[in-house]
Amino acid sequence: SEKILEEILNKYPAKVKRNRKKHIVIRDPQQDRQEIEANTRTIPGIVTNRGCAFAGCKGVVLGPLKDMVHIVHGPVGCGYYSWLTRRNKAKTDEPNKNFLAYCVSTDMQESDIVFGGEKKLARMIDEVVEIFKPNGITISATCPVGLIGDDIQAVARAARAKHSLNITAYSCEGYKGVSQSAGHHIANNGLMENIVGEGQMEEPPGRYTINILGEYNIGGDSWEVERVLTDIGYDVQAVMTGNGSYAKLKNAHVAQLNLVQCHRSINYIADMLQIKYGTPWLKVNFIGIRATIESLRNMARYFGDESLITRTEEVIERELAEIEPQLEPYRKICSGKIAFCFVGGSRGHHYQGLYEELGVTTVLAGYEFAHRDDYEGRDVLPHLKTDADSKNIPELHVTPDENRYRLKIPADRLEALKQELPLNNYKGMISDMTEGSIVVDDLNHYETEEFIKIFKPDIFSSGIKDKYIPQKMGIPTKQLHNYDYSGPYAGFRGAVNFARDVAMGFATPTWNYITPPWKGKPLLEGTIEPCSA
Ligand code: CFM
Ligand code: HCA
C-alpha cells in the first residue's frame, strides 16, 4: 500500500506532496506510536470539507442551547448556514422558551460594514429581549465583524447591565482558526466563563448525578442515551449542548461525573470542570452496542455501588434481548462489506465499532479537523507545538473554586480507577484501527476519488459536501453528520436504526442503474480539421 499511496501523492506538486504525506498514515500495529499531522492549514484550493470558527462556535457548541437566542452578527448567509441544518433536536421544557427554530441575524449591509454595526446590534438585542424574553442571549461574530472592528464584547456588557440578563459575545470570526475546531474552543471558554456555575445549586439532585459533554442530540441521539441512563438510575443535570439549556447548564457544577462523548469539541470544558470543581471526566462512546455497554459498565464502576452495578447489568440484558432479534436480518445484508468513515472530529472513530458489529470493516477513516490527540491519544499532548494559528485562540485558565471545589471520590480511589477506566483520558482513533487500514486527516476531493478507485468501498460515510462524489461513482453513502434525516443512531435502539438504514443502502438496486451521462452519450462532439494556416 505504500507504493499505491506514493502513486496517488505523485500527482501533486512536490510541496503539496510533502504536506499531504504527513496527513496520511497506513496503520501498522507493530509500531508503538504512529504520528499524523493535524489541525494545520488546508492547502488553498484543494477542496476539503472543513468549516470555519463561526460554524464551530455558533453552529456546533452554542446553537443547540434552546432557551437562549443566538444572534449572528454578520451577513445573513452565515445565519442561514447555521439554521438547524445540523439537526440538533430539542424539546421545549419551559413554555415559549425554545428558540431553535429561529434564525436571528443582524443582516449586515454595506452601510454597516462602512459605518460599523454596533448600534444595529444593540438595537437588535433590545428587540430580542422584548419579543422573546429568552433566558439568555449569545452574540456570535462572523468574519466582517473582526475586520471592521465592531466591539461586540462592549455591546454585550452594556446590554447585560441594561437588561440584567446573561448576554455574552463570542469573538469567533470565521478566520480565527484553521477550521471549526477553533470555534469549539472559543465557545468552551465563553460557556465556562459566563454560564457554568451561575446557578445557585450547591448539591447534586440525585445519588448519581452526571453531565453529558460533547453530545448534541443529532437526530435525537441524546434522548436515546438519556432514556437508558435514567432507567439505570442516573440524574442527567446538563447535556452540552444537545437539547441543552441555560437553565440546566448554569448548575452543571453539581455533577459528580462528566461523561465525554465528543472529545474534540468539549475537552476544554471537561478539563476546566475538573480543575474548578473537582469533577473527573470519563470518556464514553454511546455509538455501537459494545461501546455503549462498556461505557455503562465503566460509569457504574466509577460510582462503585453494588446496586448500581446490578441495575446496569439488568438494563443491558433487557436492551440486548430487545434489539438482537431486530438486528439479525440486517446483519445478514451487511456482513462482509467494507466502509470508508470520514467525519468531523469524533464520529470517524466512534462509528467504526458499530460498523464492525454489523460485519462491516472500515478500511479508511479520518477527521476533517480533529487534533493529534484525537488520532494518537492524549499521551501526545505534551509533545504538541503551538503554532501561530493556535495562538489566535486565548487559553482560559481556571482555578479551584473556593466554595464549590470538592473531591467527588477519594483521591486514592480516583488514581486507582484511572488505571482501569478512561478517566480524564482518550486514546484516540489510530490504536483501534486494523493493520493496513488508512487514516487520513482533512481528506480532499482528489484523494477521495483515488482511494475509492483502489478500495472500492461498499459504502462511503461522510457529509453533504462530498457524498455526491461516491454517489456518482455508483457507491451508496451514509451521512454521519445529519444521519440523512434519520436517527437516533446512538445507544441500543439507535444501533437498530443505523443497521436498518445501512442495510437499505446495500439492498437497494438503485446503484446498479447509475450510468454517468458521458458513458451514454458524449458531452462533446466534433472533428479535427487540418490547420489551414
Ligand atoms: Fe464532535 Fe459533533 Fe463531531 Fe463536531 Fe461537527 Fe457534528 Fe461532526 Mo458535523 S461536535 S466533532 S464540529 S461529534 S457538526 S455533532 S457531525 S463535523 S464528527
Ligand atoms: C459544520 C456542520 C456540519 C456540516 C455537515 C456536512 C454538520 O461543520 O458546520 O458537511 O455534511 O454536522 O451539520 O458538520
Coordinates of C-alpha atoms and ligand atoms in Angstrom, one line a residue:
S1 CA 0.0 0.0 0.0
E2 CA 3.0 2.3 0.5
K3 CA 3.6 2.1 -3.3
I4 CA -0.1 2.9 -4.1
L5 CA 0.0 5.8 -1.7
E6 CA 3.1 7.2 -3.4
E7 CA 1.4 7.0 -6.8
I8 CA -1.6 9.0 -5.5
L9 CA 0.7 11.6 -4.0
N10 CA 3.0 11.8 -7.0
K11 CA 0.2 13.7 -8.9
Y12 CA 0.7 16.6 -6.5
P13 CA 3.4 19.3 -6.9
A14 CA 6.4 18.5 -4.7
K15 CA 5.5 20.9 -1.9
V16 CA 1.9 19.7 -1.7
K17 CA 3.0 16.1 -1.7
R18 CA 5.3 16.7 1.2
N19 CA 2.4 18.3 3.1
R20 CA -0.2 15.7 2.4
K21 CA 2.1 12.8 3.1
K22 CA 2.2 13.9 6.7
H23 CA -1.6 13.7 7.0
I24 CA -1.9 10.1 5.8
V25 CA -1.0 7.1 7.9
I26 CA -1.1 3.4 6.9
R27 CA -1.9 1.6 10.1
D28 CA 0.9 -0.6 11.4
P29 CA 0.2 -2.1 14.8
Q30 CA 3.9 -3.2 15.2
Q31 CA 4.7 0.5 15.7
D32 CA 4.4 1.9 19.1
R33 CA 3.1 5.2 18.0
Q34 CA 2.2 6.5 14.6
E35 CA 2.3 10.2 14.1
I36 CA -0.1 12.2 11.9
E37 CA -0.2 15.9 11.2
A38 CA -3.5 17.5 12.0
N39 CA -5.0 20.9 12.9
T40 CA -2.9 22.7 10.4
R41 CA -4.0 24.9 7.4
T42 CA -5.7 23.3 4.5
I43 CA -3.9 23.7 1.2
P44 CA -5.8 26.5 -0.6
G45 CA -7.9 25.3 -3.5
I46 CA -7.5 21.6 -2.7
V47 CA -11.3 21.3 -1.9
T48 CA -11.9 19.7 1.5
N49 CA -15.0 19.6 3.8
R50 CA -13.8 21.9 6.6
G51 CA -15.9 24.7 8.1
C52 CA -15.0 27.9 9.9
A53 CA -14.5 29.0 13.5
F54 CA -18.0 30.7 13.4
A55 CA -19.5 27.3 12.4
G56 CA -17.8 25.6 15.3
C57 CA -18.8 28.2 17.9
K58 CA -22.3 29.2 16.9
G59 CA -23.3 26.3 14.8
V60 CA -21.9 23.5 16.9
V61 CA -21.5 24.3 20.5
L62 CA -23.8 27.3 21.3
G63 CA -26.5 26.8 18.8
P64 CA -28.2 23.8 20.5
L65 CA -28.9 25.7 23.7
K66 CA -32.6 26.1 23.3
D67 CA -33.7 28.7 25.8
M68 CA -31.2 31.3 24.6
V69 CA -31.5 33.4 21.5
H70 CA -28.3 33.1 19.4
I71 CA -27.7 36.3 17.5
V72 CA -25.5 36.1 14.4
H73 CA -23.8 39.5 13.9
G74 CA -23.0 39.5 10.2
P75 CA -24.2 38.9 6.7
V76 CA -27.3 36.9 6.6
G77 CA -25.8 33.9 4.8
C78 CA -23.8 32.9 8.0
G79 CA -27.1 32.9 9.9
Y80 CA -28.8 30.7 7.3
Y81 CA -25.9 28.3 7.1
S82 CA -26.2 27.6 10.9
W83 CA -30.0 27.5 10.9
L84 CA -30.8 24.0 12.2
T85 CA -29.1 22.3 9.2
R86 CA -27.2 20.1 11.7
R87 CA -30.4 18.5 13.1
N88 CA -29.7 19.2 16.7
K89 CA -33.1 18.4 18.1
A90 CA -34.8 19.9 21.1
K91 CA -37.9 19.6 23.2
T92 CA -39.4 22.5 25.0
D93 CA -39.2 22.3 28.8
E94 CA -40.4 25.8 29.7
P95 CA -43.3 27.2 27.7
N96 CA -42.2 29.6 25.0
K97 CA -38.6 29.1 25.7
N98 CA -37.4 27.1 22.7
F99 CA -35.9 29.4 20.1
L100 CA -34.1 26.9 17.9
A101 CA -36.5 27.3 15.0
Y102 CA -35.5 31.0 14.6
C103 CA -32.6 32.4 12.6
V104 CA -31.7 35.7 14.2
S105 CA -29.2 37.8 12.3
T106 CA -28.2 41.4 12.2
D107 CA -28.2 41.0 8.4
M108 CA -25.2 43.4 7.9
Q109 CA -25.4 45.5 4.8
E110 CA -22.7 47.5 3.1
S111 CA -23.5 50.6 5.2
D112 CA -23.0 48.6 8.4
I113 CA -19.6 47.5 7.0
V114 CA -18.6 51.0 6.2
F115 CA -20.0 52.8 9.3
G116 CA -20.0 50.0 11.8
G117 CA -22.7 47.7 13.1
E118 CA -22.5 48.1 16.9
K119 CA -25.7 50.3 17.1
K120 CA -27.6 47.9 14.9
L121 CA -26.5 45.0 17.2
A122 CA -27.5 46.9 20.4
R123 CA -31.0 47.6 18.9
M124 CA -31.4 44.0 17.9
I125 CA -30.6 42.8 21.5
D126 CA -33.3 45.2 22.9
E127 CA -35.8 43.8 20.3
V128 CA -34.9 40.2 21.1
V129 CA -35.3 40.8 24.8
E130 CA -38.7 42.4 24.2
I131 CA -40.1 39.9 21.7
F132 CA -38.7 36.6 23.0
K133 CA -37.8 37.1 26.7
P134 CA -35.1 34.4 26.5
N135 CA -33.1 33.0 29.4
G136 CA -30.0 34.4 27.8
I137 CA -28.5 35.7 24.6
T138 CA -25.3 34.8 22.8
I139 CA -23.8 37.0 20.0
S140 CA -21.5 35.3 17.6
A141 CA -19.1 37.3 15.3
T142 CA -18.7 36.5 11.7
C143 CA -15.7 37.5 9.6
P144 CA -16.6 41.1 8.8
V145 CA -17.1 42.0 12.5
G146 CA -13.4 41.5 13.3
L147 CA -12.4 43.2 10.1
I148 CA -14.3 46.4 10.7
G149 CA -13.6 46.3 14.5
D150 CA -17.1 46.2 15.9
D151 CA -16.6 45.8 19.7
I152 CA -19.2 43.1 20.3
Q153 CA -17.8 42.4 23.8
A154 CA -18.6 46.0 24.9
V155 CA -22.1 45.9 23.3
A156 CA -22.8 42.7 25.2
R157 CA -21.5 44.1 28.5
A158 CA -23.7 47.2 28.2
A159 CA -26.8 45.1 27.2
R160 CA -26.1 42.7 30.1
A161 CA -26.2 45.6 32.6
K162 CA -29.2 47.2 30.9
H163 CA -31.4 44.1 30.8
S164 CA -30.0 42.1 33.8
L165 CA -29.8 39.1 31.5
N166 CA -27.0 36.7 30.6
I167 CA -25.8 38.3 27.4
T168 CA -22.4 37.3 26.1
A169 CA -20.4 37.8 23.0
Y170 CA -18.2 35.3 21.2
S171 CA -15.4 36.6 19.1
C172 CA -15.5 33.6 16.8
E173 CA -14.8 35.3 13.4
G174 CA -14.6 32.6 10.8
Y175 CA -10.9 33.2 10.2
K176 CA -9.9 32.7 13.8
G177 CA -8.5 29.3 13.2
V178 CA -7.8 26.7 10.6
S179 CA -11.2 25.0 10.9
Q180 CA -14.4 24.9 13.1
S181 CA -12.2 23.5 15.9
A182 CA -11.1 27.0 16.8
G183 CA -14.8 27.9 17.4
H184 CA -15.3 25.0 19.7
H185 CA -12.5 26.3 21.9
I186 CA -13.9 29.9 21.9
A187 CA -17.4 28.6 22.8
N188 CA -16.0 26.4 25.6
N189 CA -14.2 29.3 27.1
G190 CA -17.2 31.5 27.0
L191 CA -19.7 28.9 28.4
M192 CA -17.2 28.3 31.3
E193 CA -16.7 31.9 32.0
N194 CA -20.2 33.1 31.7
I195 CA -22.7 30.3 32.3
V196 CA -21.4 27.2 34.2
G197 CA -21.6 28.0 37.9
E198 CA -24.0 30.9 37.6
G199 CA -26.7 28.7 39.2
Q200 CA -27.4 28.6 42.9
M201 CA -27.5 24.8 43.3
E202 CA -24.9 23.5 45.8
E203 CA -25.7 19.8 46.0
P204 CA -26.4 17.2 43.2
P205 CA -30.1 16.4 42.9
G206 CA -29.6 12.7 42.9
R207 CA -27.2 10.0 44.1
Y208 CA -25.6 9.6 40.7
T209 CA -25.7 13.0 39.0
I210 CA -23.8 13.4 35.8
N211 CA -23.4 15.8 32.8
I212 CA -23.1 14.5 29.3
L213 CA -20.5 16.6 27.4
G214 CA -20.0 16.7 23.7
E215 CA -23.4 15.2 22.9
Y216 CA -25.5 17.4 20.5
N217 CA -28.7 15.3 20.2
I218 CA -28.3 15.0 16.4
G219 CA -31.3 13.0 15.2
G220 CA -32.3 12.5 18.8
D221 CA -29.1 10.7 20.0
S222 CA -29.0 12.1 23.5
W223 CA -32.7 11.2 24.1
E224 CA -31.9 7.6 23.4
V225 CA -28.8 7.8 25.7
E226 CA -30.8 9.5 28.4
R227 CA -33.6 7.0 28.3
V228 CA -31.1 4.3 29.2
L229 CA -29.2 6.3 31.8
T230 CA -32.4 7.5 33.6
D231 CA -33.7 3.9 33.7
I232 CA -30.5 2.8 35.4
G233 CA -30.8 5.5 38.0
Y234 CA -28.7 8.4 36.8
D235 CA -29.7 12.0 37.1
V236 CA -28.6 13.9 34.0
Q237 CA -28.0 17.5 35.1
A238 CA -26.8 19.1 31.8
V239 CA -26.2 17.9 28.3
M240 CA -23.6 20.0 26.5
T241 CA -25.2 21.1 24.5
G242 CA -27.8 18.9 22.7
N243 CA -31.3 19.7 23.8
G244 CA -29.4 21.8 26.3
S245 CA -30.5 24.9 28.1
Y246 CA -29.0 27.8 30.0
A247 CA -31.3 26.8 32.9
K248 CA -29.6 23.4 33.3
L249 CA -26.1 24.4 32.2
K250 CA -25.7 27.1 34.9
N251 CA -25.8 24.3 37.5
A252 CA -23.5 21.9 35.7
H253 CA -21.0 22.3 38.6
V254 CA -23.0 20.0 40.8
A255 CA -22.4 16.8 38.8
Q256 CA -20.3 14.0 40.3
L257 CA -19.1 12.8 37.0
N258 CA -18.8 14.3 33.5
L259 CA -19.2 12.0 30.5
V260 CA -17.3 13.0 27.4
Q261 CA -18.8 11.7 24.1
C262 CA -17.1 14.0 21.6
H263 CA -13.7 14.7 22.9
R264 CA -12.7 17.2 20.2
S265 CA -15.4 19.7 20.7
I266 CA -15.6 19.8 24.5
N267 CA -12.4 18.6 26.1
Y268 CA -11.6 22.2 27.2
I269 CA -14.7 22.3 29.4
A270 CA -14.1 18.8 30.6
D271 CA -10.6 19.8 31.9
M272 CA -11.8 23.1 33.3
L273 CA -14.6 21.4 35.3
Q274 CA -12.1 19.1 36.8
I275 CA -9.8 21.9 37.9
K276 CA -12.5 24.3 39.1
Y277 CA -15.0 21.9 40.7
G278 CA -13.0 18.7 41.1
T279 CA -15.3 16.7 38.8
P280 CA -13.5 13.9 36.9
W281 CA -14.4 13.1 33.3
L282 CA -14.9 9.7 31.7
K283 CA -14.5 9.1 28.0
V284 CA -17.6 7.3 26.8
N285 CA -18.9 6.2 23.5
F286 CA -22.6 5.6 23.0
I287 CA -22.3 4.8 19.3
G288 CA -22.3 1.0 18.9
I289 CA -23.6 -1.7 21.2
R290 CA -20.3 -2.9 22.6
A291 CA -19.1 0.6 23.2
T292 CA -22.4 1.5 24.9
I293 CA -22.2 -1.5 27.2
E294 CA -18.6 -0.7 28.1
S295 CA -19.4 2.9 28.8
L296 CA -22.3 1.9 31.1
R297 CA -20.2 -0.6 33.0
N298 CA -17.4 2.0 33.4
M299 CA -19.8 4.5 34.8
A300 CA -21.1 2.0 37.3
R301 CA -17.6 1.1 38.4
Y302 CA -16.7 4.8 38.9
F303 CA -19.6 5.1 41.4
G304 CA -18.7 1.6 42.7
D305 CA -22.1 1.0 44.2
E306 CA -23.2 -2.7 44.1
S307 CA -26.9 -1.9 43.4
L308 CA -25.9 0.4 40.6
I309 CA -23.7 -2.3 39.0
T310 CA -26.5 -4.9 39.3
R311 CA -29.1 -2.5 37.8
T312 CA -26.7 -1.7 34.9
E313 CA -26.4 -5.4 34.1
E314 CA -30.2 -5.8 34.2
V315 CA -30.8 -3.0 31.8
I316 CA -28.1 -4.2 29.4
E317 CA -29.6 -7.6 29.4
R318 CA -33.1 -6.3 28.8
E319 CA -32.0 -4.0 26.0
L320 CA -29.9 -6.7 24.2
A321 CA -32.9 -9.1 24.3
E322 CA -35.0 -6.4 22.6
I323 CA -32.5 -5.4 19.9
E324 CA -30.7 -8.6 19.0
P325 CA -33.6 -10.2 17.1
Q326 CA -34.2 -7.0 15.2
L327 CA -30.5 -6.7 14.2
E328 CA -30.2 -10.2 12.8
P329 CA -31.8 -9.7 9.3
Y330 CA -29.7 -6.5 8.8
R331 CA -26.5 -8.2 9.8
K332 CA -27.1 -10.8 7.0
I333 CA -27.2 -8.0 4.4
C334 CA -24.3 -6.0 5.8
S335 CA -21.9 -8.8 6.6
G336 CA -18.6 -8.8 4.6
K337 CA -19.0 -5.2 3.3
I338 CA -16.3 -2.5 3.6
A339 CA -16.7 1.1 4.5
F340 CA -15.0 4.5 4.5
C341 CA -15.7 6.5 7.6
F342 CA -14.7 10.2 7.3
V343 CA -16.4 12.7 9.6
G344 CA -15.6 15.8 11.5
G345 CA -13.8 15.3 14.8
S346 CA -15.0 12.2 16.6
R347 CA -17.5 10.2 14.6
G348 CA -14.8 9.0 12.2
H349 CA -13.7 6.9 15.2
H350 CA -17.0 6.2 17.0
Y351 CA -18.8 4.7 14.1
Q352 CA -16.2 2.1 13.3
G353 CA -17.3 -0.1 16.2
L354 CA -20.9 0.0 15.1
Y355 CA -20.0 -0.9 11.6
E356 CA -17.9 -3.8 12.9
E357 CA -20.9 -5.2 14.8
L358 CA -22.8 -5.4 11.6
G359 CA -19.9 -7.2 9.9
V360 CA -18.7 -4.1 8.0
T361 CA -14.9 -3.4 8.0
T362 CA -13.7 0.2 8.0
V363 CA -10.7 0.4 5.6
L364 CA -10.3 4.1 5.6
A365 CA -11.2 6.6 8.3
G366 CA -10.3 10.2 9.3
Y367 CA -11.4 13.5 10.7
E368 CA -11.9 16.9 9.0
F369 CA -10.4 19.0 11.8
A370 CA -9.5 16.9 14.9
H371 CA -6.2 17.4 16.6
R372 CA -3.4 14.9 17.0
D373 CA -4.7 13.7 20.4
D374 CA -7.9 12.6 18.7
Y375 CA -5.8 10.4 16.5
E376 CA -2.9 9.4 18.6
G377 CA -4.4 9.7 22.1
R378 CA -3.9 12.3 24.8
D379 CA -0.4 11.0 25.7
V380 CA 0.7 13.1 22.7
L381 CA -0.5 16.4 24.3
P382 CA 2.8 17.3 26.0
H383 CA 4.6 17.0 22.6
L384 CA 2.2 19.2 20.6
K385 CA 3.7 22.5 19.5
T386 CA 1.7 25.7 19.5
D387 CA 1.9 27.3 16.1
A388 CA 0.8 30.8 15.0
D389 CA -2.7 29.6 14.2
S390 CA -3.4 28.1 17.6
K391 CA -2.0 31.2 19.3
N392 CA -5.0 33.1 18.0
I393 CA -7.3 31.4 20.5
P394 CA -7.0 32.6 24.0
E395 CA -6.5 29.9 26.7
L396 CA -8.8 30.3 29.7
H397 CA -7.0 29.4 32.9
V398 CA -9.4 28.5 35.7
T399 CA -8.5 27.8 39.4
P400 CA -10.3 25.7 42.1
D401 CA -13.5 27.3 43.2
E402 CA -13.1 28.4 46.9
N403 CA -16.6 27.2 47.9
R404 CA -17.5 24.6 45.4
Y405 CA -14.4 22.6 44.7
R406 CA -15.0 19.1 46.1
L407 CA -13.3 15.7 45.6
K408 CA -16.2 13.6 44.2
I409 CA -14.5 10.3 45.1
P410 CA -11.4 9.8 47.4
A411 CA -8.2 10.8 45.7
D412 CA -6.5 7.4 46.0
R413 CA -9.6 5.6 44.6
L414 CA -9.6 8.0 41.6
E415 CA -5.9 7.3 41.0
A416 CA -6.6 3.5 41.2
L417 CA -9.6 3.8 38.8
K418 CA -7.5 5.8 36.3
Q419 CA -5.5 2.6 35.8
E420 CA -8.7 0.7 34.8
L421 CA -11.0 3.3 33.2
P422 CA -10.6 6.0 30.6
L423 CA -10.9 8.7 33.3
N424 CA -9.6 12.0 32.0
N425 CA -8.2 10.1 29.1
Y426 CA -8.9 9.4 25.5
K427 CA -6.7 7.0 23.5
G428 CA -7.7 8.2 20.0
M429 CA -8.6 6.6 16.8
I430 CA -5.4 5.1 15.4
S431 CA -4.8 2.4 18.0
D432 CA -8.3 0.9 17.3
M433 CA -7.7 0.6 13.6
T434 CA -6.6 -2.6 11.9
E435 CA -3.4 -3.4 10.0
G436 CA -3.2 -1.8 6.6
S437 CA -6.2 0.5 7.0
I438 CA -5.7 4.1 6.1
V439 CA -6.0 7.1 8.4
V440 CA -6.4 10.4 6.5
D441 CA -6.6 13.9 8.0
D442 CA -8.5 16.6 6.1
L443 CA -9.4 14.3 3.2
N444 CA -9.9 16.1 -0.1
H445 CA -11.8 15.6 -3.4
Y446 CA -8.9 14.2 -5.4
E447 CA -7.8 11.7 -2.7
T448 CA -11.5 10.7 -2.1
E449 CA -11.7 9.6 -5.8
E450 CA -8.3 7.9 -5.8
F451 CA -8.9 5.9 -2.6
I452 CA -12.4 4.9 -3.8
K453 CA -10.8 3.5 -7.1
I454 CA -8.3 1.5 -5.0
F455 CA -10.5 0.1 -2.2
K456 CA -13.9 0.1 -4.0
P457 CA -15.8 0.5 -0.7
D458 CA -19.4 -0.8 -0.5
I459 CA -20.4 2.3 1.5
F460 CA -18.9 5.8 1.9
S461 CA -19.9 7.6 5.1
S462 CA -19.3 11.3 5.5
G463 CA -21.2 14.5 4.9
I464 CA -23.2 16.6 2.4
K465 CA -20.2 18.2 0.8
D466 CA -18.6 15.1 -0.5
K467 CA -21.4 12.5 -0.7
Y468 CA -22.1 13.2 -4.4
I469 CA -18.6 12.1 -5.5
P470 CA -19.1 8.5 -4.4
Q471 CA -22.8 8.5 -5.4
K472 CA -21.8 9.5 -9.0
M473 CA -19.4 6.5 -8.9
G474 CA -22.3 4.2 -8.0
I475 CA -21.5 3.8 -4.3
P476 CA -24.1 4.2 -1.6
T477 CA -23.4 6.9 1.0
K478 CA -24.4 7.5 4.6
Q479 CA -24.3 10.9 6.0
L480 CA -22.8 10.6 9.5
H481 CA -23.3 14.3 10.3
N482 CA -27.1 14.7 9.9
Y483 CA -27.9 11.0 9.5
D484 CA -29.7 11.7 6.2
Y485 CA -32.7 12.9 8.2
S486 CA -32.9 9.6 10.2
G487 CA -31.7 8.6 13.6
P488 CA -31.2 8.3 16.5
Y489 CA -28.2 6.1 15.9
A490 CA -26.8 6.2 19.5
G491 CA -27.3 3.6 22.2
F492 CA -29.2 0.3 21.8
R493 CA -32.2 1.3 19.7
G494 CA -30.1 3.7 17.7
A495 CA -27.9 0.7 16.6
V496 CA -31.0 -0.9 15.1
N497 CA -31.9 2.3 13.2
F498 CA -28.4 2.5 11.8
A499 CA -28.4 -1.1 10.8
R500 CA -31.7 -0.7 9.0
D501 CA -30.6 2.4 7.1
V502 CA -27.2 1.0 6.1
A503 CA -28.8 -2.3 5.0
M504 CA -31.3 -0.4 3.0
G505 CA -28.4 1.3 1.2
F506 CA -26.8 -2.0 0.3
A507 CA -30.1 -3.7 -0.7
T508 CA -31.5 -1.1 -3.0
P509 CA -30.9 -1.8 -6.7
T510 CA -30.6 1.9 -7.4
W511 CA -26.8 1.9 -7.6
N512 CA -26.7 -0.7 -10.4
Y513 CA -28.7 1.7 -12.6
I514 CA -26.3 4.5 -12.4
T515 CA -24.5 5.2 -15.7
P516 CA -22.8 8.6 -15.8
P517 CA -24.3 10.7 -18.7
W518 CA -20.9 10.7 -20.6
K519 CA -21.0 6.9 -20.8
G520 CA -24.4 7.0 -22.7
K521 CA -23.8 10.0 -24.9
P522 CA -20.6 12.1 -25.4
L523 CA -20.9 15.5 -23.8
L524 CA -18.7 17.0 -26.6
E525 CA -18.7 16.0 -30.3
G526 CA -16.5 17.3 -33.1
T527 CA -14.0 16.5 -35.8
I528 CA -10.3 17.5 -36.0
E529 CA -9.7 19.5 -39.2
P530 CA -6.2 20.2 -40.5
C531 CA -5.0 23.7 -39.7
S532 CA -5.4 25.9 -42.7
A533 CA -2.7 28.5 -41.8
Ligands
CFM1 FE1 -18.0 16.4 17.8 FE2 -20.2 16.6 16.6 FE3 -18.1 15.5 15.5 FE4 -18.1 18.2 16.0 FE5 -19.2 18.8 13.5 FE6 -21.4 17.2 14.2 FE7 -19.2 16.1 13.2 MO1 -20.7 17.7 11.8 S1 -19.3 18.2 17.7 S2 -16.6 16.8 16.2 S3 -18.0 20.0 14.8 S4 -19.3 14.8 17.1 S5 -21.2 19.2 13.4 S6 -22.3 16.7 16.1 S7 -21.3 15.8 12.8 S8 -18.5 17.7 12.0 S9 -17.9 14.4 13.8
HCA2 C1 -20.5 22.2 10.2 C2 -21.7 21.4 10.5 C3 -21.7 20.0 9.9 C4 -21.7 20.0 8.4 C5 -22.2 18.7 7.8 C6 -21.7 18.3 6.5 C7 -22.9 19.3 10.5 O1 -19.4 21.7 10.0 O2 -20.6 23.4 10.1 O3 -20.7 18.7 6.0 O4 -22.4 17.4 6.0 O5 -22.7 18.2 11.0 O6 -24.0 19.8 10.3 O7 -20.5 19.4 10.3

